Coordinates of C-alpha atoms in Angstrom, one line a residue:
M912 CA 19.3 -65.3 -22.6
T913 CA 20.0 -67.2 -26.0
Q914 CA 18.0 -70.2 -27.0
A915 CA 19.8 -73.1 -28.5
L916 CA 17.8 -75.4 -30.7
K917 CA 18.6 -79.2 -31.0
L918 CA 18.3 -79.9 -34.7
A919 CA 19.3 -83.1 -36.6
D920 CA 20.8 -80.8 -39.4
P921 CA 22.0 -77.6 -37.7
S922 CA 22.7 -76.0 -41.0
L923 CA 19.1 -75.4 -41.5
L924 CA 19.2 -72.7 -38.9
T925 CA 21.1 -70.2 -40.8
H926 CA 21.5 -66.6 -39.9
N927 CA 22.3 -65.5 -43.5
C928 CA 20.3 -64.2 -46.4
L929 CA 20.3 -65.8 -49.8
I930 CA 20.7 -63.1 -52.6
G931 CA 21.4 -64.2 -56.2
G932 CA 23.0 -67.4 -54.9
V933 CA 25.3 -65.7 -52.4
W934 CA 24.8 -66.0 -48.6
V935 CA 25.0 -62.8 -47.0
A936 CA 25.9 -62.7 -43.1
P937 CA 24.4 -60.2 -40.6
G938 CA 26.1 -56.9 -40.2
E939 CA 25.8 -53.9 -37.8
D940 CA 22.2 -53.5 -38.6
A941 CA 21.3 -57.2 -37.7
I942 CA 17.7 -57.9 -36.6
A943 CA 17.3 -60.0 -33.4
V944 CA 14.9 -62.9 -33.6
R945 CA 13.2 -63.8 -30.4
D946 CA 11.0 -66.6 -29.0
P947 CA 7.6 -65.2 -28.1
F948 CA 7.4 -67.8 -25.2
D949 CA 10.1 -66.0 -23.1
N950 CA 11.7 -63.5 -25.4
A951 CA 14.9 -65.5 -25.6
L952 CA 17.3 -64.8 -28.2
I953 CA 17.3 -67.4 -31.1
A954 CA 19.4 -65.6 -33.7
H955 CA 20.5 -62.4 -35.5
V956 CA 19.7 -61.9 -39.3
P957 CA 20.8 -59.3 -41.7
G958 CA 19.0 -55.8 -41.8
L959 CA 19.2 -55.2 -45.4
G960 CA 17.5 -52.6 -47.7
A961 CA 17.2 -51.3 -51.1
E962 CA 20.7 -52.2 -52.3
A963 CA 20.0 -55.8 -51.5
V964 CA 16.7 -55.7 -53.5
N965 CA 18.6 -54.3 -56.4
E966 CA 21.1 -57.0 -56.3
A967 CA 18.5 -59.7 -56.0
V968 CA 16.6 -58.3 -59.0
A969 CA 19.7 -58.0 -61.1
A970 CA 20.5 -61.7 -60.3
A971 CA 16.8 -62.9 -61.0
K972 CA 16.7 -60.9 -64.3
A973 CA 19.9 -62.5 -65.5
A974 CA 18.9 -66.1 -64.3
M975 CA 15.3 -66.1 -65.4
P976 CA 15.6 -66.5 -69.3
A977 CA 17.4 -69.8 -68.7
W978 CA 15.0 -71.0 -66.1
A979 CA 11.9 -70.2 -68.2
A980 CA 13.5 -71.8 -71.2
R981 CA 13.9 -75.2 -69.4
P982 CA 11.3 -77.7 -70.1
A983 CA 8.4 -77.6 -67.8
K984 CA 9.2 -81.2 -66.9
E985 CA 12.7 -80.1 -65.7
R986 CA 11.3 -77.3 -63.5
A987 CA 8.7 -79.7 -62.1
A988 CA 11.6 -82.0 -61.1
V989 CA 13.3 -79.3 -59.0
L990 CA 10.2 -78.3 -57.2
R991 CA 9.4 -82.0 -56.6
R992 CA 12.9 -82.4 -55.1
W993 CA 12.3 -79.3 -52.9
Y994 CA 9.1 -80.7 -51.7
E995 CA 10.8 -84.0 -50.9
L996 CA 13.5 -82.3 -48.9
I997 CA 11.1 -80.3 -46.8
L998 CA 9.2 -83.6 -46.0
A999 CA 12.5 -85.2 -45.1
N1000 CA 13.2 -82.3 -42.6
V1001 CA 10.0 -81.9 -41.1
E1002 CA 11.0 -82.2 -37.5
D1003 CA 14.0 -79.7 -37.8
L1004 CA 11.7 -77.1 -39.7
A1005 CA 9.0 -77.5 -37.1
Q1006 CA 11.4 -76.7 -34.2
I1007 CA 12.6 -73.7 -35.9
L1008 CA 9.1 -72.5 -36.8
T1009 CA 7.8 -73.1 -33.3
A1010 CA 10.9 -71.3 -31.7
E1011 CA 10.5 -68.1 -33.6
Q1012 CA 6.5 -68.0 -33.9
G1013 CA 5.3 -69.8 -30.7
K1014 CA 2.7 -72.1 -32.2
P1015 CA 2.4 -75.7 -30.8
L1016 CA 4.7 -78.3 -32.5
A1017 CA 1.8 -80.2 -33.8
E1018 CA 0.4 -77.2 -35.6
A1019 CA 4.0 -76.3 -36.9
R1020 CA 4.3 -79.8 -38.5
A1021 CA 0.9 -79.6 -40.1
E1022 CA 1.8 -76.1 -41.5
I1023 CA 5.0 -77.4 -43.1
T1024 CA 3.5 -80.7 -44.5
S1025 CA 0.2 -79.2 -45.7
N1026 CA 2.0 -76.3 -47.5
A1027 CA 4.8 -78.3 -48.9
A1028 CA 2.1 -79.9 -50.9
Y1029 CA 1.7 -76.6 -52.9
L1030 CA 5.3 -77.4 -54.3
E1031 CA 4.1 -80.8 -55.4
W1032 CA 0.8 -79.5 -56.7
F1033 CA 2.5 -76.7 -58.9
A1034 CA 5.3 -79.2 -60.0
E1035 CA 2.5 -81.0 -61.8
E1036 CA 0.7 -77.8 -63.0
A1037 CA 4.0 -76.4 -64.6
K1038 CA 3.4 -79.2 -67.2
R1039 CA -0.2 -78.0 -67.9
V1040 CA 0.4 -74.5 -68.9
E1041 CA -1.6 -74.5 -72.1
G1042 CA -2.7 -71.9 -74.6
D1043 CA -5.0 -71.9 -77.5
F1044 CA -5.2 -72.1 -81.3
M1045 CA -8.3 -70.6 -83.1
A1046 CA -9.5 -69.7 -86.6
G1047 CA -9.2 -66.0 -87.4
P1048 CA -11.9 -63.7 -88.6
N1049 CA -11.2 -64.5 -92.3
A1050 CA -9.7 -67.4 -94.3
S1051 CA -6.1 -66.1 -94.3
Q1052 CA -5.7 -65.6 -90.6
R1053 CA -5.2 -67.9 -87.5
I1054 CA -4.7 -66.9 -83.9
L1055 CA -2.3 -68.4 -81.6
V1056 CA -2.5 -67.7 -77.8
M1057 CA 0.4 -68.6 -75.6
K1058 CA 1.1 -68.1 -71.9
Q1059 CA 4.5 -66.8 -70.7
P1060 CA 6.1 -66.2 -67.3
I1061 CA 5.1 -62.7 -66.1
G1062 CA 8.8 -61.7 -65.1
V1063 CA 10.7 -61.3 -61.8
C1064 CA 8.3 -61.5 -59.0
A1065 CA 8.6 -60.5 -55.3
A1066 CA 6.6 -61.8 -52.2
I1067 CA 6.0 -60.3 -48.8
T1068 CA 4.9 -62.9 -46.2
P1069 CA 3.6 -62.6 -42.7
W1070 CA 4.6 -64.0 -39.4
N1071 CA 1.7 -66.1 -38.4
F1072 CA 2.5 -68.9 -41.1
P1073 CA 6.1 -68.3 -41.8
N1074 CA 6.7 -71.4 -43.7
G1075 CA 3.4 -72.0 -45.4
M1076 CA 2.9 -68.6 -47.0
I1077 CA 6.1 -69.1 -48.9
T1078 CA 5.6 -72.3 -50.5
R1079 CA 2.2 -71.4 -52.0
K1080 CA 3.8 -68.2 -53.6
A1081 CA 7.2 -69.6 -54.6
G1082 CA 5.6 -72.8 -56.0
P1083 CA 3.5 -71.4 -58.9
A1084 CA 6.1 -68.6 -59.5
L1085 CA 8.9 -71.1 -60.1
A1086 CA 6.6 -73.5 -62.0
A1087 CA 5.7 -70.7 -64.5
G1088 CA 9.3 -69.9 -65.1
C1089 CA 9.5 -66.8 -63.0
A1090 CA 12.1 -65.8 -60.3
M1091 CA 11.1 -64.8 -57.0
I1092 CA 12.5 -62.5 -54.3
L1093 CA 11.0 -63.0 -50.8
K1094 CA 10.7 -60.6 -48.0
P1095 CA 9.6 -62.6 -44.8
A1096 CA 8.3 -61.0 -41.6
S1097 CA 11.2 -59.7 -39.4
Q1098 CA 9.6 -61.7 -36.4
T1099 CA 9.8 -65.0 -38.1
P1100 CA 12.6 -65.0 -40.9
L1101 CA 14.4 -68.2 -40.0
S1102 CA 11.8 -70.5 -41.5
A1103 CA 12.2 -68.8 -44.7
L1104 CA 16.0 -69.0 -44.6
A1105 CA 15.7 -72.7 -43.9
L1106 CA 13.5 -73.2 -46.9
A1107 CA 16.2 -71.3 -48.9
V1108 CA 18.7 -73.7 -47.8
L1109 CA 16.6 -76.5 -49.0
A1110 CA 15.8 -74.8 -52.2
E1111 CA 19.4 -74.6 -53.0
R1112 CA 20.0 -78.2 -52.3
A1113 CA 17.0 -79.1 -54.5
G1114 CA 18.8 -77.5 -57.5
V1115 CA 16.9 -74.1 -57.8
P1116 CA 19.5 -72.1 -59.8
P1117 CA 21.2 -69.0 -58.2
G1118 CA 19.0 -65.9 -58.6
I1119 CA 15.7 -67.7 -59.1
F1120 CA 14.8 -67.7 -55.4
S1121 CA 16.4 -65.1 -53.2
V1122 CA 15.4 -64.2 -49.4
I1123 CA 16.0 -60.6 -48.0
T1124 CA 15.5 -59.6 -44.4
G1125 CA 15.3 -56.2 -43.3
P1126 CA 13.0 -53.2 -42.5
A1127 CA 9.5 -53.7 -44.0
K1128 CA 9.0 -50.2 -45.2
Q1129 CA 12.4 -49.8 -46.8
I1130 CA 12.3 -53.2 -48.5
G1131 CA 8.7 -52.7 -49.5
A1132 CA 9.3 -49.3 -51.1
A1133 CA 12.3 -50.7 -53.0
I1134 CA 10.2 -53.7 -54.3
T1135 CA 7.2 -51.4 -55.4
S1136 CA 9.4 -48.8 -57.1
H1137 CA 11.7 -51.3 -58.9
P1138 CA 11.1 -51.3 -62.8
D1139 CA 12.1 -54.9 -63.3
I1140 CA 9.8 -56.4 -60.7
A1141 CA 6.6 -57.3 -62.6
K1142 CA 4.5 -58.8 -59.9
I1143 CA 4.1 -58.7 -56.1
S1144 CA 2.4 -61.3 -54.0
F1145 CA 1.5 -60.2 -50.5
T1146 CA -0.1 -61.8 -47.4
G1147 CA -0.9 -59.4 -44.5
S1148 CA -3.1 -56.6 -43.2
T1149 CA -5.6 -54.7 -45.4
E1150 CA -3.9 -51.5 -44.4
V1151 CA -0.4 -52.6 -45.9
G1152 CA -2.3 -53.9 -48.9
R1153 CA -3.7 -50.6 -49.6
W1154 CA -0.4 -49.1 -49.5
L1155 CA 1.1 -51.6 -51.8
L1156 CA -1.7 -50.9 -54.3
K1157 CA -1.0 -47.3 -54.3
A1158 CA 2.8 -47.7 -54.2
A1159 CA 2.8 -50.0 -57.3
A1160 CA 0.2 -48.1 -59.3
D1161 CA 2.7 -45.8 -60.9
Q1162 CA 4.4 -48.8 -62.6
V1163 CA 1.1 -50.8 -63.2
K1164 CA 2.5 -53.9 -61.4
R1165 CA 0.3 -56.9 -61.1
L1166 CA -0.5 -57.7 -57.5
S1167 CA -1.9 -60.7 -55.6
L1168 CA -3.2 -59.6 -52.2
E1169 CA -4.5 -61.9 -49.4
L1170 CA -5.5 -59.3 -46.7
G1171 CA -7.4 -59.0 -43.5
G1172 CA -10.4 -61.2 -42.6
N1173 CA -13.2 -60.9 -40.0
A1174 CA -14.6 -64.3 -40.6
P1175 CA -18.3 -65.1 -39.6
F1176 CA -19.1 -68.6 -38.2
L1177 CA -22.8 -69.2 -38.3
V1178 CA -24.6 -72.0 -36.3
F1179 CA -28.2 -72.7 -37.5
D1180 CA -30.7 -74.4 -35.4
D1181 CA -30.6 -77.6 -37.6
A1182 CA -26.9 -78.0 -37.1
D1183 CA -25.1 -80.8 -35.5
L1184 CA -24.1 -78.8 -32.4
D1185 CA -21.2 -81.2 -31.4
A1186 CA -19.6 -80.8 -34.8
A1187 CA -20.2 -77.1 -34.7
T1188 CA -18.8 -76.6 -31.3
Q1189 CA -15.7 -78.7 -32.3
G1190 CA -15.3 -76.8 -35.6
A1191 CA -15.6 -73.5 -33.8
L1192 CA -12.9 -74.6 -31.3
L1193 CA -10.6 -75.5 -34.0
S1194 CA -11.1 -72.5 -36.2
K1195 CA -11.0 -70.0 -33.3
F1196 CA -8.1 -71.1 -31.2
R1197 CA -5.7 -72.7 -33.7
N1198 CA -2.4 -70.6 -33.6
A1199 CA -3.9 -68.8 -30.5
G1200 CA -6.6 -67.3 -32.9
Q1201 CA -3.8 -65.6 -35.0
T1202 CA -4.9 -66.7 -38.5
C1203 CA -6.6 -64.6 -41.1
V1204 CA -9.3 -67.1 -41.7
C1205 CA -10.2 -68.0 -38.0
A1206 CA -13.8 -67.5 -36.7
N1207 CA -13.8 -64.0 -35.5
R1208 CA -17.6 -63.4 -35.2
I1209 CA -19.6 -66.5 -34.0
Y1210 CA -23.4 -66.1 -35.0
V1211 CA -25.7 -68.6 -33.3
Q1212 CA -29.5 -68.9 -33.8
E1213 CA -31.1 -67.8 -30.6
N1214 CA -32.9 -71.0 -29.8
V1215 CA -29.7 -73.0 -29.8
A1216 CA -27.4 -70.4 -28.5
E1217 CA -27.2 -71.4 -24.8
A1218 CA -26.6 -75.2 -25.8
F1219 CA -24.0 -74.3 -28.2
T1220 CA -22.3 -72.0 -25.7
E1221 CA -22.2 -74.6 -23.1
K1222 CA -20.7 -77.2 -25.5
L1223 CA -18.1 -74.7 -26.5
I1224 CA -17.1 -73.9 -22.9
A1225 CA -16.6 -77.5 -22.2
H1226 CA -14.3 -77.9 -25.0
M1227 CA -12.4 -74.7 -24.1
D1228 CA -11.9 -76.0 -20.5
G1229 CA -9.6 -78.7 -22.1
L1230 CA -7.2 -76.2 -23.9
R1231 CA -3.7 -76.1 -22.4
L1232 CA -1.4 -73.1 -22.8
G1233 CA 2.4 -73.4 -22.8
R1234 CA 5.6 -73.6 -24.8
G1235 CA 4.9 -75.1 -28.2
T1236 CA 7.4 -77.8 -27.8
A1237 CA 5.8 -79.0 -24.5
P1238 CA 3.5 -82.2 -24.6
D1239 CA -0.2 -81.6 -24.8
V1240 CA 0.0 -77.9 -25.3
N1241 CA -2.5 -76.6 -27.8
V1242 CA -2.4 -72.9 -27.4
G1243 CA 0.8 -70.9 -27.6
P1244 CA 1.6 -67.3 -26.8
L1245 CA 0.6 -64.2 -28.9
I1246 CA 3.3 -62.8 -31.1
D1247 CA 4.0 -59.7 -29.1
E1248 CA 2.7 -57.1 -26.6
H1249 CA 0.9 -55.3 -29.4
A1250 CA -1.3 -58.4 -30.1
M1251 CA -1.8 -58.6 -26.2
A1252 CA -3.0 -54.9 -26.1
K1253 CA -5.5 -55.5 -29.1
M1254 CA -7.0 -58.5 -27.4
Q1255 CA -7.4 -56.6 -24.0
E1256 CA -8.9 -53.7 -25.8
H1257 CA -11.5 -55.8 -27.5
V1258 CA -12.5 -57.7 -24.3
K1259 CA -12.7 -54.3 -22.3
D1260 CA -14.9 -52.7 -25.0
A1261 CA -17.2 -55.6 -25.3
L1262 CA -17.8 -55.8 -21.5
A1263 CA -18.1 -52.1 -21.3
H1264 CA -21.1 -52.2 -23.8
G1265 CA -22.9 -55.0 -22.1
A1266 CA -21.3 -58.3 -23.2
E1267 CA -21.0 -61.2 -20.6
L1268 CA -17.7 -62.8 -19.9
R1269 CA -18.2 -66.6 -19.6
R1270 CA -14.5 -67.7 -19.7
G1271 CA -11.1 -66.2 -19.5
G1272 CA -10.8 -62.5 -20.1
K1273 CA -7.2 -61.8 -18.8
P1274 CA -3.6 -62.5 -19.3
S1275 CA -2.5 -65.9 -18.3
A1276 CA -0.6 -66.5 -15.1
L1277 CA 2.1 -67.9 -17.5
G1278 CA 3.0 -64.3 -18.0
G1279 CA 4.7 -63.1 -21.2
T1280 CA 2.2 -62.7 -24.0
F1281 CA 0.0 -65.5 -23.0
F1282 CA -3.7 -64.8 -22.8
E1283 CA -6.4 -67.0 -21.5
P1284 CA -8.8 -68.4 -24.1
T1285 CA -11.8 -66.1 -23.7
L1286 CA -15.6 -66.4 -24.5
I1287 CA -18.0 -63.6 -24.3
T1288 CA -21.8 -63.6 -25.1
G1289 CA -24.2 -61.0 -25.6
V1290 CA -21.9 -59.4 -28.3
T1291 CA -23.6 -56.9 -30.8
Q1292 CA -22.5 -55.7 -34.2
E1293 CA -21.4 -52.3 -32.9
M1294 CA -18.6 -53.7 -30.6
K1295 CA -15.0 -53.8 -31.8
V1296 CA -14.7 -57.5 -31.7
A1297 CA -17.5 -57.6 -34.4
R1298 CA -16.0 -54.8 -36.5
E1299 CA -12.3 -55.5 -36.4
E1300 CA -10.1 -58.6 -36.7
T1301 CA -9.1 -59.6 -33.2
F1302 CA -6.3 -62.0 -34.1
A1303 CA -6.3 -63.6 -30.6
P1304 CA -8.0 -66.3 -28.7
L1305 CA -11.2 -64.5 -28.2
A1306 CA -14.6 -66.1 -29.0
A1307 CA -17.4 -63.6 -29.4
I1308 CA -21.0 -65.0 -29.7
I1309 CA -23.8 -63.1 -31.3
T1310 CA -27.3 -64.4 -31.6
F1311 CA -29.7 -64.1 -34.4
K1312 CA -33.4 -64.9 -35.1
D1313 CA -33.6 -66.4 -38.5
E1314 CA -31.6 -67.3 -41.6
A1315 CA -32.1 -64.0 -43.3
E1316 CA -31.0 -62.0 -40.2
G1317 CA -27.9 -64.4 -39.7
V1318 CA -26.7 -63.8 -43.2
A1319 CA -27.2 -60.1 -43.2
M1320 CA -25.3 -59.7 -39.9
A1321 CA -22.5 -62.0 -41.3
N1322 CA -22.1 -59.8 -44.4
Q1323 CA -22.1 -56.7 -42.4
S1324 CA -18.3 -56.3 -42.8
E1325 CA -15.7 -54.7 -45.2
F1326 CA -14.0 -58.0 -45.2
G1327 CA -14.7 -61.1 -47.2
L1328 CA -12.0 -63.7 -46.8
A1329 CA -13.5 -66.7 -45.1
A1330 CA -17.0 -67.7 -43.8
Y1331 CA -18.3 -70.7 -42.1
F1332 CA -21.6 -72.1 -41.3
Y1333 CA -23.2 -75.4 -39.9
A1334 CA -26.5 -76.6 -41.2
R1335 CA -28.1 -79.8 -42.2
D1336 CA -30.9 -78.7 -44.5
I1337 CA -29.8 -79.0 -48.2
G1338 CA -31.7 -76.0 -49.3
R1339 CA -30.3 -73.8 -46.6
I1340 CA -26.8 -75.0 -47.4
F1341 CA -27.1 -73.7 -51.0
R1342 CA -28.9 -70.5 -50.0
V1343 CA -26.4 -69.5 -47.3
G1344 CA -23.4 -70.6 -49.2
E1345 CA -24.4 -68.5 -52.2
A1346 CA -25.4 -65.5 -50.1
L1347 CA -22.3 -65.1 -48.0
E1348 CA -19.9 -62.5 -49.2
A1349 CA -16.5 -64.4 -48.9
G1350 CA -14.1 -65.8 -51.2
M1351 CA -14.1 -69.1 -49.3
V1352 CA -16.9 -70.8 -47.5
G1353 CA -16.7 -73.8 -45.1
V1354 CA -19.8 -75.7 -44.8
N1355 CA -19.8 -78.0 -41.8
T1356 CA -16.0 -77.8 -41.7
P1357 CA -13.5 -75.5 -40.3
A1358 CA -10.8 -76.6 -42.7
L1359 CA -10.4 -74.4 -45.9
A1360 CA -6.9 -74.3 -47.0
N1361 CA -5.4 -77.1 -49.3
E1362 CA -3.2 -76.9 -52.5
V1363 CA -6.3 -78.1 -54.6
A1364 CA -8.6 -75.2 -53.7
P1365 CA -8.5 -71.6 -54.7
F1366 CA -7.5 -69.5 -51.5
G1367 CA -8.4 -65.8 -51.4
G1368 CA -11.0 -63.1 -50.6
V1369 CA -13.5 -60.6 -51.9
K1370 CA -14.2 -56.9 -50.8
Q1371 CA -11.3 -55.5 -48.6
S1372 CA -9.7 -59.0 -48.1
G1373 CA -7.8 -59.2 -51.2
I1374 CA -7.3 -59.7 -55.0
G1375 CA -6.3 -63.0 -56.7
R1376 CA -6.2 -66.6 -55.7
E1377 CA -3.5 -68.9 -54.4
G1378 CA -3.4 -72.8 -54.9
S1379 CA -5.4 -74.8 -57.3
K1380 CA -5.4 -74.8 -61.0
Y1381 CA -6.0 -71.1 -60.8
G1382 CA -3.0 -70.2 -58.9
I1383 CA -0.3 -70.4 -61.6
E1384 CA -2.3 -68.1 -63.7
E1385 CA -1.4 -65.3 -61.4
Y1386 CA 2.3 -65.6 -62.5
L1387 CA 1.5 -65.9 -66.3
E1388 CA 1.0 -63.3 -69.1
I1389 CA -1.2 -64.1 -72.1
K1390 CA 0.3 -63.2 -75.5
Y1391 CA -1.6 -63.5 -78.8
L1392 CA 0.0 -64.0 -82.3
A1393 CA -1.9 -63.0 -85.3
L1394 CA -0.9 -65.2 -88.2
G1395 CA -1.6 -63.9 -91.5
G1396 CA -1.1 -64.9 -95.1
I1397 CA -2.2 -68.4 -94.5

């Protein structure tokens, strides 16, 4: 069965890749893109490889000097126009995103609008790339420090946020004067191709932004080995991030890595439990739990654990599963059977080791890759759900006695992307905020990502930051001129 999307602008649903300003149609090695709701075919896209990467890099290398030489104000105007075109086409982009990824339409709209803001933000930051002028070590010397674009960049983006992960990488790259070659996830390439259509309309020059679809390993190997790619930005699993680090080491490429998470969500006994349960619901079940920053381990101080659990169950009972375009649906399907298997494995392991099932626990009657929102209590640190990122709608509650124990349990992980906690005591807020080993900490809020804040993790969760005034630094090199004979 083939799914037909009703779009105001059908040209946004393109099956072709953009390489150096040329649109490339699918060939014999085309990749099928399917709706995770019912496995219906949406489109076929090209299955390209190393040759396409070489073509894109050659085009980028040729186009980048002129792009970098343009005044920052002109580059900013192009990015601003791209941002405006995305906002003008939100409904069509959301339909495409929901069709290929499965998330509810309201979440798709939110992803598109909130992440388009990165283009607006970096359009302004393009005008604020500043160096330094300093006195030298003696009277006849001066020191001039300038910042220049790092070079041709490549980005590899995941399927869970197929629109948002692109703008926050392309925005700073193009603002800095770089060219970017994008490899989107094979499950969700259509959002990337739609953004490429709008980038072209916005005036992004040929070669400055290319999108290549194809086998991840083949394209990844071509990107890491290409001598003319200076930087790689990747969002995805820690396992793949480690591989990229090793593969790019021989050429000492700069990497930005936003990797796996296993976010703790702590609820202290002085917390507003209504706010905490609402925050846990939003963090845990957004995108069916398929976010790198979602609450994976929910730690609740033991004297409020049952009250918190009952409140969370009441909220969970209001969740509705279904096709993302249906009204009132707030939980869509998991991306594929592999995700289903991992969810079942984590539930089975927890119950086998003494956890108690309080809600859900099995595949939904809707079939396909739908799984009931699930809550288990009596979870311990040794269970898989506490040690591994579940990436599914499974809330696991672990109790702790006091602040010190809660923080210690939260930090008992190789990951350090996001963490959350709810408390009202101001001293506790500072102590816990400083003690948690994470790149981002939400205090009495489940919302972390925005264009103004630096997004990224510590430990095995990554290197570098996206967004904020720090994000553009990832795409700049510092050059120092020693001026003598003054």
